[in-house]
Tab-separated table of C-alpha atoms and ligand atoms in Angstrom:
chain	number	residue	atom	x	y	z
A	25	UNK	CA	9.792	16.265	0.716
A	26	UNK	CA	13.122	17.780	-0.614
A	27	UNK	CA	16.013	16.179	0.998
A	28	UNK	CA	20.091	17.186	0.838
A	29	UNK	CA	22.467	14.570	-0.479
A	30	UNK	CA	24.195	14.650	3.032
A	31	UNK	CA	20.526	13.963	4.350
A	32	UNK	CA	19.990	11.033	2.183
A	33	UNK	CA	23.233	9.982	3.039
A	34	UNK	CA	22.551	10.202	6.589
A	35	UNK	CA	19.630	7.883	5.822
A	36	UNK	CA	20.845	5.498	3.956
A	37	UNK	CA	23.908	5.113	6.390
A	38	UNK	CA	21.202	4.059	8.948
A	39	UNK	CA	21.274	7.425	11.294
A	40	UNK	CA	17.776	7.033	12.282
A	41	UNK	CA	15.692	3.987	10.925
A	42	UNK	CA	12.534	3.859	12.706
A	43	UNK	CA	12.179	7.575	11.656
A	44	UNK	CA	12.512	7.265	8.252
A	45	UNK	CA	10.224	4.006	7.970
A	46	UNK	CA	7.422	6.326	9.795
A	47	UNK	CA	7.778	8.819	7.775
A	48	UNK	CA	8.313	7.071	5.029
A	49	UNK	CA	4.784	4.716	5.761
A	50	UNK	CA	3.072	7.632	6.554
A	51	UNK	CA	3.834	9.386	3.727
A	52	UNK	CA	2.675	6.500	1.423
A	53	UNK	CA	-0.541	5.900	3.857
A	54	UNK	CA	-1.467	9.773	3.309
A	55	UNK	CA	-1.367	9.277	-0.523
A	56	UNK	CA	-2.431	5.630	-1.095
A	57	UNK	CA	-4.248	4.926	2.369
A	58	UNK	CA	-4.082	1.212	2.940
A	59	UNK	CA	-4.623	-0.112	-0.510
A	60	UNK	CA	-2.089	-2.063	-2.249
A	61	UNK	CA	-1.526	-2.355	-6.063
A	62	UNK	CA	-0.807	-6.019	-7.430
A	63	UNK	CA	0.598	-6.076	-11.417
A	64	UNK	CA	0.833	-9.990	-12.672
A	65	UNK	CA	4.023	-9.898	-14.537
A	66	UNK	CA	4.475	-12.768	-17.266
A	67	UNK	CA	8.083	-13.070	-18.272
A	68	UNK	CA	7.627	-14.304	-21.671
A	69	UNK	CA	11.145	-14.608	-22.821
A	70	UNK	CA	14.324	-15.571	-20.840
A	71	UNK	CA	16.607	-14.587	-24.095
A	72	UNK	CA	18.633	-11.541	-24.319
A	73	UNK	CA	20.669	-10.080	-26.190
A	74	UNK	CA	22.797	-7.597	-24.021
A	75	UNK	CA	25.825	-8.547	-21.938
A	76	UNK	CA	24.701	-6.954	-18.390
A	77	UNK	CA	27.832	-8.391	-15.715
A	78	UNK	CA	24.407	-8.508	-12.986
A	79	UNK	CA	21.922	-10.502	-14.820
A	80	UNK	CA	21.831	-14.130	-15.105
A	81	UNK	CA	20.160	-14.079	-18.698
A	82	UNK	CA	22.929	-12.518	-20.326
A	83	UNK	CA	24.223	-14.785	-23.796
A	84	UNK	CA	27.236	-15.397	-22.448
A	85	UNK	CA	25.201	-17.929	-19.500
A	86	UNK	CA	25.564	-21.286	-21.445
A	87	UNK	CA	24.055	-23.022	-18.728
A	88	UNK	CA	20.602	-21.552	-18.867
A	89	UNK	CA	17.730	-23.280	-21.137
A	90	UNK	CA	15.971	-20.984	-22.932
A	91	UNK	CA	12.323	-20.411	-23.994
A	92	UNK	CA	9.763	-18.084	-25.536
A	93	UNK	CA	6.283	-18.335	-24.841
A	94	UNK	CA	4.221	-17.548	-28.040
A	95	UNK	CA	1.556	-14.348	-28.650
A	96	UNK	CA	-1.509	-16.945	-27.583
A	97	UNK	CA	0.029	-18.395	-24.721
A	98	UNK	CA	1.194	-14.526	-23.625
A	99	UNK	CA	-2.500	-13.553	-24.534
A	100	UNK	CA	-4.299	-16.356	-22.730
A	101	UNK	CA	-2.133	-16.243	-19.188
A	102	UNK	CA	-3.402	-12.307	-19.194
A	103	UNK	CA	-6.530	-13.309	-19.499
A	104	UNK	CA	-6.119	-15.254	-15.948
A	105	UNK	CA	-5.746	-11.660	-14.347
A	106	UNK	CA	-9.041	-10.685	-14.309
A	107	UNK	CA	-11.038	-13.441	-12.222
A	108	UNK	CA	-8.073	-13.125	-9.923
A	109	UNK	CA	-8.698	-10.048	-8.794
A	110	UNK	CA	-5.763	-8.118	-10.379
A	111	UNK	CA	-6.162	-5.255	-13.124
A	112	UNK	CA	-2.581	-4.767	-14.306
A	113	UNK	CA	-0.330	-7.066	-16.691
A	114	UNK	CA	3.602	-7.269	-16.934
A	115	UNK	CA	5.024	-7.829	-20.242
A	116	UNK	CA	8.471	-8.737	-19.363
A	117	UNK	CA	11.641	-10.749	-21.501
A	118	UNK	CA	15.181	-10.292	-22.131
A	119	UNK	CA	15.561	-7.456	-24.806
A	120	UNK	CA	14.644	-10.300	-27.528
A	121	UNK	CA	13.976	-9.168	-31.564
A	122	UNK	CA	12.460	-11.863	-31.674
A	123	UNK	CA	9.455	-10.291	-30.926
A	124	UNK	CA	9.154	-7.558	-33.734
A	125	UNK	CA	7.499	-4.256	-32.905
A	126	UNK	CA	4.387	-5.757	-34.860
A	127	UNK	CA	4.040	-8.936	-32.547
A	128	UNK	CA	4.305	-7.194	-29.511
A	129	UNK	CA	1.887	-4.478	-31.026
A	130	UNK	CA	-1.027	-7.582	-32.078
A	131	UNK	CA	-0.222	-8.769	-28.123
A	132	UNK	CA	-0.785	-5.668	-26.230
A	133	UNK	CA	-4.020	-4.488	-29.142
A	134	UNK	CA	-5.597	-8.228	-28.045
A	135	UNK	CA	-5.045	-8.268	-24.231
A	136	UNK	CA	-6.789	-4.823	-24.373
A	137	UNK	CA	-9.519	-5.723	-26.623
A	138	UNK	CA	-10.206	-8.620	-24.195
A	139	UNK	CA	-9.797	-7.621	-20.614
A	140	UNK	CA	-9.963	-4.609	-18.775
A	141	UNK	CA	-6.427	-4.631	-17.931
A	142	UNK	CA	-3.800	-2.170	-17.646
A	143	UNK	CA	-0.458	-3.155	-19.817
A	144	UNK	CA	2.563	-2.265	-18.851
A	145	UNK	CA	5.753	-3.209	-20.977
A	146	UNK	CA	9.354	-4.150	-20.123
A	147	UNK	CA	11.085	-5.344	-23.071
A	148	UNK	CA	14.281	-3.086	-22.950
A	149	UNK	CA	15.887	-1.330	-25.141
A	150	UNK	CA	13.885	-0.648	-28.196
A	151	UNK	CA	13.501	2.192	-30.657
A	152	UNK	CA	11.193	5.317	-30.273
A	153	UNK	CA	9.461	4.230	-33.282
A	154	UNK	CA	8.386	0.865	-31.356
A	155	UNK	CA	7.963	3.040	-28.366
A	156	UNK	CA	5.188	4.727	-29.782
A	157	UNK	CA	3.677	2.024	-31.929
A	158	UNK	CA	3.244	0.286	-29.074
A	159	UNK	CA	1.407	3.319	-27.364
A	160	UNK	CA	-0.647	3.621	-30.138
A	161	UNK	CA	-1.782	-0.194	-29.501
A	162	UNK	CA	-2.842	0.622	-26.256
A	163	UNK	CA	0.127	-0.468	-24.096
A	164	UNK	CA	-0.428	2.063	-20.989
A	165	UNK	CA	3.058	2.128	-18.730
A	166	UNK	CA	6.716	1.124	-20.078
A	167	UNK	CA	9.088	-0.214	-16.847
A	168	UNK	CA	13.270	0.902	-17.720
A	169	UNK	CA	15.144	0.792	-15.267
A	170	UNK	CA	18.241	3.464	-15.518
A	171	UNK	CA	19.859	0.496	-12.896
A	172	UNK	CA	22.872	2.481	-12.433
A	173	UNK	CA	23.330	6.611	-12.583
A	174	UNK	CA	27.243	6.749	-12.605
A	175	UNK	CA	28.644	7.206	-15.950
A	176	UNK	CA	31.909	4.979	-15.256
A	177	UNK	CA	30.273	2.018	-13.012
A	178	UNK	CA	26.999	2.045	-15.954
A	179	UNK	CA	29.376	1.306	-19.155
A	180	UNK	CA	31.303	-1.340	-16.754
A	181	UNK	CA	27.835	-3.480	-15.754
A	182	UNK	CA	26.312	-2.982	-18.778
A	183	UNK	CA	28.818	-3.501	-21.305
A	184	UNK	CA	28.593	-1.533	-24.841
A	185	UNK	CA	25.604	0.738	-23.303
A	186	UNK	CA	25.926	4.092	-21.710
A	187	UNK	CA	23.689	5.360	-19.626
A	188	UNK	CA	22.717	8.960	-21.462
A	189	UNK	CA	21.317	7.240	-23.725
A	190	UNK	CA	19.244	4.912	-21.214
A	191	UNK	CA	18.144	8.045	-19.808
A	192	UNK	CA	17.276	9.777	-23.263
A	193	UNK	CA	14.780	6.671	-23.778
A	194	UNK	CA	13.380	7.076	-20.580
A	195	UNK	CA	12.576	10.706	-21.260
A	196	UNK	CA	11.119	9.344	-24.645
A	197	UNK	CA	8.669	7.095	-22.989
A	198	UNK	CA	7.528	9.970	-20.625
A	199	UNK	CA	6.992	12.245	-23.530
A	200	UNK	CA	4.778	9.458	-25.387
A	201	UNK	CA	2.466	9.519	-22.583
A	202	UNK	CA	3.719	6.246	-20.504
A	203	UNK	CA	3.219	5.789	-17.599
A	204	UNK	CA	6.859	5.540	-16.707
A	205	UNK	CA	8.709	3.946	-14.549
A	206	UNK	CA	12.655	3.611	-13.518
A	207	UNK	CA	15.200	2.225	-11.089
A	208	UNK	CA	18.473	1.283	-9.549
A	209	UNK	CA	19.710	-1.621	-8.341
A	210	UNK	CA	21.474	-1.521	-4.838
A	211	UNK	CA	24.226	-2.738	-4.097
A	212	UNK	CA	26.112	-3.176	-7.416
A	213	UNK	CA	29.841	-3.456	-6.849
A	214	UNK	CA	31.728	-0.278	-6.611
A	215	UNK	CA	28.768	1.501	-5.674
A	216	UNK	CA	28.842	3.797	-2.342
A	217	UNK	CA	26.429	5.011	-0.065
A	218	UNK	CA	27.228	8.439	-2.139
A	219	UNK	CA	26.864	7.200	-5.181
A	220	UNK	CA	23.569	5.736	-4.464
A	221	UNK	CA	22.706	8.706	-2.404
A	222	UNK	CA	22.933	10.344	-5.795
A	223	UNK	CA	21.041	7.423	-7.655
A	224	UNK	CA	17.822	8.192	-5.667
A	225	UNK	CA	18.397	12.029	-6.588
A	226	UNK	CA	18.514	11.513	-10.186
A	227	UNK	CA	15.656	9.343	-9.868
A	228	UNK	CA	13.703	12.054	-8.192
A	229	UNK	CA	14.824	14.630	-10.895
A	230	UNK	CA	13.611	12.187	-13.078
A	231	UNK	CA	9.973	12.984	-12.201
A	232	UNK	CA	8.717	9.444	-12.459
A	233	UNK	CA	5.696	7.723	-12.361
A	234	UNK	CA	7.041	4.554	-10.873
A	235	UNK	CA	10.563	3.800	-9.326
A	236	UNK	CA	12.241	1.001	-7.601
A	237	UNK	CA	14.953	0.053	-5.962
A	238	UNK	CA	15.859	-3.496	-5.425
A	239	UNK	CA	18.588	-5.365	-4.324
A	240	UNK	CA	21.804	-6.935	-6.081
A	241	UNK	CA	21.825	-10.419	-6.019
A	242	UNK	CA	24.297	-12.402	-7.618
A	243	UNK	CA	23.992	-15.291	-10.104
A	244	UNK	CA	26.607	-17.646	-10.076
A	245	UNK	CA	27.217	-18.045	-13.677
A	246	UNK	CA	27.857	-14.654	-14.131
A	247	UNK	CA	30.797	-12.431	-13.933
A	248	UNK	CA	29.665	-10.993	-10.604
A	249	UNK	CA	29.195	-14.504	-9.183
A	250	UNK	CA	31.558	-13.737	-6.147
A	251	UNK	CA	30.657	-10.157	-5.628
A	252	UNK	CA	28.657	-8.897	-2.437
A	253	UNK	CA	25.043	-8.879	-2.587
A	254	UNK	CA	23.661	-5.796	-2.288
A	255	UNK	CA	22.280	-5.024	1.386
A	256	UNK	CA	18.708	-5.304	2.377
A	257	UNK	CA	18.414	-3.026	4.689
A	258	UNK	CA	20.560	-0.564	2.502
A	259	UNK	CA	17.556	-1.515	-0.460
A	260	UNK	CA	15.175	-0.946	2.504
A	261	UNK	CA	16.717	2.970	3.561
A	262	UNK	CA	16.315	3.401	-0.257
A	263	UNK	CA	12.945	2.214	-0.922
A	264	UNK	CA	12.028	4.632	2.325
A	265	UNK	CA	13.690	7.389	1.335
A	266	UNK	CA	12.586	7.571	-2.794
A	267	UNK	CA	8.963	7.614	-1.476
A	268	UNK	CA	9.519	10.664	1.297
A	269	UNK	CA	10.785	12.107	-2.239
A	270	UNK	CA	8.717	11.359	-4.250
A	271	UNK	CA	4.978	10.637	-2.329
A	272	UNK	CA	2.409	10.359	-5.687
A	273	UNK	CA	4.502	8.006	-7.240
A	274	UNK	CA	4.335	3.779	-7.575
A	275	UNK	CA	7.339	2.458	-6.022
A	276	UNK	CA	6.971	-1.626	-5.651
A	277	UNK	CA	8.201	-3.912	-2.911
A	278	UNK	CA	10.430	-5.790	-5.189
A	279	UNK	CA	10.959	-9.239	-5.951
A	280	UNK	CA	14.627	-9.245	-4.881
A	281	UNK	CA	13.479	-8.267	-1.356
A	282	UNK	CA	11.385	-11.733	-1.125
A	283	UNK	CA	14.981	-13.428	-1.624
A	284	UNK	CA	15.926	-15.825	0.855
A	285	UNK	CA	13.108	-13.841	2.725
A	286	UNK	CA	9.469	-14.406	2.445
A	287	UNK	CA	8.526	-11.577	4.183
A	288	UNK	CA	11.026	-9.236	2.324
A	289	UNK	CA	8.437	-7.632	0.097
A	290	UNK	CA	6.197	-7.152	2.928
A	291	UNK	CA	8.828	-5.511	5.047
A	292	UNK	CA	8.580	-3.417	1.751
A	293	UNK	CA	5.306	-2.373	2.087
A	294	UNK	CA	6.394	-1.385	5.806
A	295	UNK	CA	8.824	0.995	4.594
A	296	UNK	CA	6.714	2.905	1.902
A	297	UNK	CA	6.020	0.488	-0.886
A	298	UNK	CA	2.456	0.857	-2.617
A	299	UNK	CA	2.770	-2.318	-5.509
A	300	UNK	CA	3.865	-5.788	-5.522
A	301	UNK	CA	4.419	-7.448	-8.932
A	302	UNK	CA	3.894	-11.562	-8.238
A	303	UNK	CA	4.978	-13.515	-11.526
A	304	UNK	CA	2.407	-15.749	-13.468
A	305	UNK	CA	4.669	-16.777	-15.524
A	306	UNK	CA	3.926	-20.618	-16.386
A	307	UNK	CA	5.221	-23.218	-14.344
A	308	UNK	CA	6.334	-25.280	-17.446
A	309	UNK	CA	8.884	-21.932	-17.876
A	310	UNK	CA	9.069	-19.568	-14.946
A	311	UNK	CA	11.817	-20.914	-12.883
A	312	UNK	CA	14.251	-20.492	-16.057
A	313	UNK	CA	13.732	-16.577	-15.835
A	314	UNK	CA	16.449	-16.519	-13.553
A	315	UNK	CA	17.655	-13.129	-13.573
A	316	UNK	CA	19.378	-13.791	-10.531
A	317	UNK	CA	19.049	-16.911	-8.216
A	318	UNK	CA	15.245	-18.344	-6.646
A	319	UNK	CA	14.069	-15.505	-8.374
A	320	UNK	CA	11.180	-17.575	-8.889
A	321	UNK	CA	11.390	-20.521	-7.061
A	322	UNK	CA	7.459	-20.389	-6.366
A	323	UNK	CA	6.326	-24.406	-7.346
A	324	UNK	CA	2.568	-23.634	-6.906
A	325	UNK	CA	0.078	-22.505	-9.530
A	326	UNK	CA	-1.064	-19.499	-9.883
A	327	UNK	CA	-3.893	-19.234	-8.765
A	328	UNK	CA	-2.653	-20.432	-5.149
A	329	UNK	CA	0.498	-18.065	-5.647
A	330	UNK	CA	-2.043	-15.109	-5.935
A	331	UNK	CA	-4.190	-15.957	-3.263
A	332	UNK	CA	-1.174	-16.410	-0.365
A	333	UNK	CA	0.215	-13.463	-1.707
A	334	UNK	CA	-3.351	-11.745	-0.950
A	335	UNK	CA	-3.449	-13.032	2.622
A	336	UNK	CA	0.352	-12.114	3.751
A	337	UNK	CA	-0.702	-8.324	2.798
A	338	UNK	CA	-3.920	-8.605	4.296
A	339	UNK	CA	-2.316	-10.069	7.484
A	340	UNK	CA	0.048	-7.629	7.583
A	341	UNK	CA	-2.848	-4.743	8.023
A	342	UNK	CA	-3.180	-3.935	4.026
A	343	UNK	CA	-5.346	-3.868	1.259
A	344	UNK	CA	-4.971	-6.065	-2.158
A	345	UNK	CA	-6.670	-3.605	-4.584
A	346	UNK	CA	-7.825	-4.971	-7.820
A	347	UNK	CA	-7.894	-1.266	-9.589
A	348	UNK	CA	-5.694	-0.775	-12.369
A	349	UNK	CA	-3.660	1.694	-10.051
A	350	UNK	CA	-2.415	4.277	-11.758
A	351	UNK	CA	-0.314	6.787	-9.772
A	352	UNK	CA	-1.445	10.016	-8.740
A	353	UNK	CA	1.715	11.639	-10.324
A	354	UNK	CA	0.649	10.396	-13.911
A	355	UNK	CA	-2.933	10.920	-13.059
A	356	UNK	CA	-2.123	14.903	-12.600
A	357	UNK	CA	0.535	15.086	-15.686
A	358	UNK	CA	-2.462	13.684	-18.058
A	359	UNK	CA	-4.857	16.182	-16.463
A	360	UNK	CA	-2.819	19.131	-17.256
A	361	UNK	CA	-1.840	17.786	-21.018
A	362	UNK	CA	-5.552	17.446	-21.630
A	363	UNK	CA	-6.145	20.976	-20.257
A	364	UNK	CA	-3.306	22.312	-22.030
A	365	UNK	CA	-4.954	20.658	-25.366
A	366	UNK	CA	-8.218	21.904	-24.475
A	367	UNK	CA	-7.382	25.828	-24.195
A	368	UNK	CA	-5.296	25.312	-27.419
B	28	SAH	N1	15.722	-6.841	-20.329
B	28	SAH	C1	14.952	-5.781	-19.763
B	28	SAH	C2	13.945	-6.258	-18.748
B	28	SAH	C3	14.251	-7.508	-17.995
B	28	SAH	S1	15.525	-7.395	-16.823
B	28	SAH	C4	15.854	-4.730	-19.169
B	28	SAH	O1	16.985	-5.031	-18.837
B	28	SAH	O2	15.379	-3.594	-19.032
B	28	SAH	C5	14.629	-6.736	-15.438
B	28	SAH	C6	15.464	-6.167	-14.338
B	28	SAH	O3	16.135	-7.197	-13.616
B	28	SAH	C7	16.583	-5.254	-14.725
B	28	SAH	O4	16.105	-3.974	-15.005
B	28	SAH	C8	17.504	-5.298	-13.526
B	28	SAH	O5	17.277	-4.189	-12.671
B	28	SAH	C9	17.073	-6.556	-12.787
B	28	SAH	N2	18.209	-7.461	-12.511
B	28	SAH	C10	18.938	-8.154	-13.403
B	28	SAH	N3	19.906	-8.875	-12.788
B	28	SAH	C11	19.802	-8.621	-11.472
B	28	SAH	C12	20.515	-9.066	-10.307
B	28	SAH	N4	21.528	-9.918	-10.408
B	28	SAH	N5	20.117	-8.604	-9.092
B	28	SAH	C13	19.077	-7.742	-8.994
B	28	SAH	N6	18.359	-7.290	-10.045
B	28	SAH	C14	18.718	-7.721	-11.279
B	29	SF4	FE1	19.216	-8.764	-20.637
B	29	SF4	FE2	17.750	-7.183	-19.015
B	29	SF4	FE3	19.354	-9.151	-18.049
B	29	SF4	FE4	20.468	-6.993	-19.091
B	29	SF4	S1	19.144	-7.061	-17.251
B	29	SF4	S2	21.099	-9.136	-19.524
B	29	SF4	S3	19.057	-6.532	-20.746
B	29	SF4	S4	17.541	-9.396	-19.289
């Protein structure tokens, strides 16, 4: 559905709720029926080396311990995906050198050799040559989010970067064959129901196979410590309103929503969401990937993590699917590439 900004505006501003989470459910249902994607994301490094003002794992946080989990602890905790029930790993860290384009190339060539599991890569800023290495090594989907459209309010959160050239790798990953997938954050400071009105329109223009839209939340030992979090029910209107935009593509329930709110990703799935992305990191580890505050405060194991997580979106009238869910945007680009090569 094409929308005006003055309509998304409308939205977002709360004009008419329970319409747009209809539509926006509906939508989703039409395209996805009931079914609902889960991706086990391992965060296998908490060390960064960018400055972002939002994120809790920038250098400049003293306060947080630090860890990396090796290629055959990364490789075994995959491994855990299959038996429970879930076809698609998250390779997610701080952007980290540590891990040279070969490491992370012998990772993602393993996990594939081993399970039958989608991989899907979130390492940050890299170059295109690691980009496509990567590819080559079988990684199928690459997760960058563009967090913030404006040209001013991007080079203010995310010191040193600018975000034409976030977008040119973006375009990069989508012309290597990713699956990829993008998003804002809500709520940053200085942000306005316009300029997030025109967040969700670049998105769309983006032509993405994934998007998401979460909410800010701020860490305390960052420089946004006493800003406003960004509003849930102003994530929500977005979430809604990028998936009556854009119907074929994978748009998660974030984590962010499940703050303070252990229903929040559900409500998600309410309001057009088709994926949820649980962690597996390790216990030993995962509560230091604190990107922002009880991002995952989780004490159980895995295992029991996975299974709850199952029964709240059962409960709530879904489907845990255990396919490798591609979206059917990316399903019809590939189509017509392999056409195009085929009458060439
Ligand atoms: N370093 C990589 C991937 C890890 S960060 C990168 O930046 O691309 C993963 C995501 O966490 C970011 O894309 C950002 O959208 C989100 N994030 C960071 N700090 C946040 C905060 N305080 N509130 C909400 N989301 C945040
Ligand atoms: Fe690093 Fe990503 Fe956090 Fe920015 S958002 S500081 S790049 S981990």
């Amino acid at each position: 559905m094409k929308l005006q900004k003055n309509e998304i505006a409308a939205y977002l501003s709360g004009a008419d709720d329970s319409g747009l989470y209809d539509k926006a459910r509906f939508t989703c249902n039409a395209v996805f029926g009931s079914e609902i994607y889960l991706r086990g994301i391992i965060e296998f490094s908490n060390v960064c080396s960018k400055h972002c003002r939002y994120c809790g794992l920038r250098p400049e946080n003293t306060a947080v311990q630090r860890y990396r989990l090796s290629e055959s602890q990364i490789i075994h905790v995959a491994g855990l995906l299959p038996e429970l029930g879930i076809g698609t790993v998250v390779l997610q860290s701080g952007d980290d050198p540590y891990y040279s384009k070969e490491m992370v190339g012998s990772i993602v060539r393993e996990i594939k050799l081993r399970y039958d599991l989608a991989v899907t890569l979130s390492l940050g800023d890299r170059s295109r040559d690691e980009y496509a290495f990567w590819k080559d090594c079988g990684a199928d989907r690459y997760l960058l989010k563009a967090e913030i459209f404006d040209t001013r309010m991007h080079a203010l959160h995310r010191p040193g970067e600018l975000i034409s050239e976030r977008c040119h790798r973006i375009y990069q990953l989508k012309a290597l064959g990713y699956e990829t997938g993008s998003g804002i954050i809500v709520g940053l400071p200085d942000s306005t129901i316009e300029s997030l009105a025109e967040d969700l329109m670049q998105l769309t223009a983006m032509e993405l196979h994934m998007i998401a839209a979460g909410p800010f939340i701020p860490h305390p030992n960052t420089p946004l410590c006493d800003a406003i979090p960004g509003n849930k029910d102003l994530s929500l209107r977005s979430l809604a309103v990028l998936r009556l935009m854009n119907p074929d593509a994978n748009i998660p329930a974030t984590s962010a929503l499940g703050v303070n709110d252990p229903f929040g990703r559900i409500r998600g799935l309410e309001v057009g969401a088709n994926v949820i992305m649980p962690s597996i990191t390790p216990e030993s580890v995962r509560k230091l990937y604190e990107i922002y505050p009880d991002k995952n405060v989780v004490k159980d194991d895995v295992t029991s993590v996975i299974n709850h997580l199952k029964e709240d979106i059962k409960t709530a009238g879904y489907q845990p699917s255990s396919s490798k869910g591609f979206s059917p945007k990316y399903q019809i680009q590939l189509r017509s590439v392999l056409l195009d090569k085929t009458q060439t």
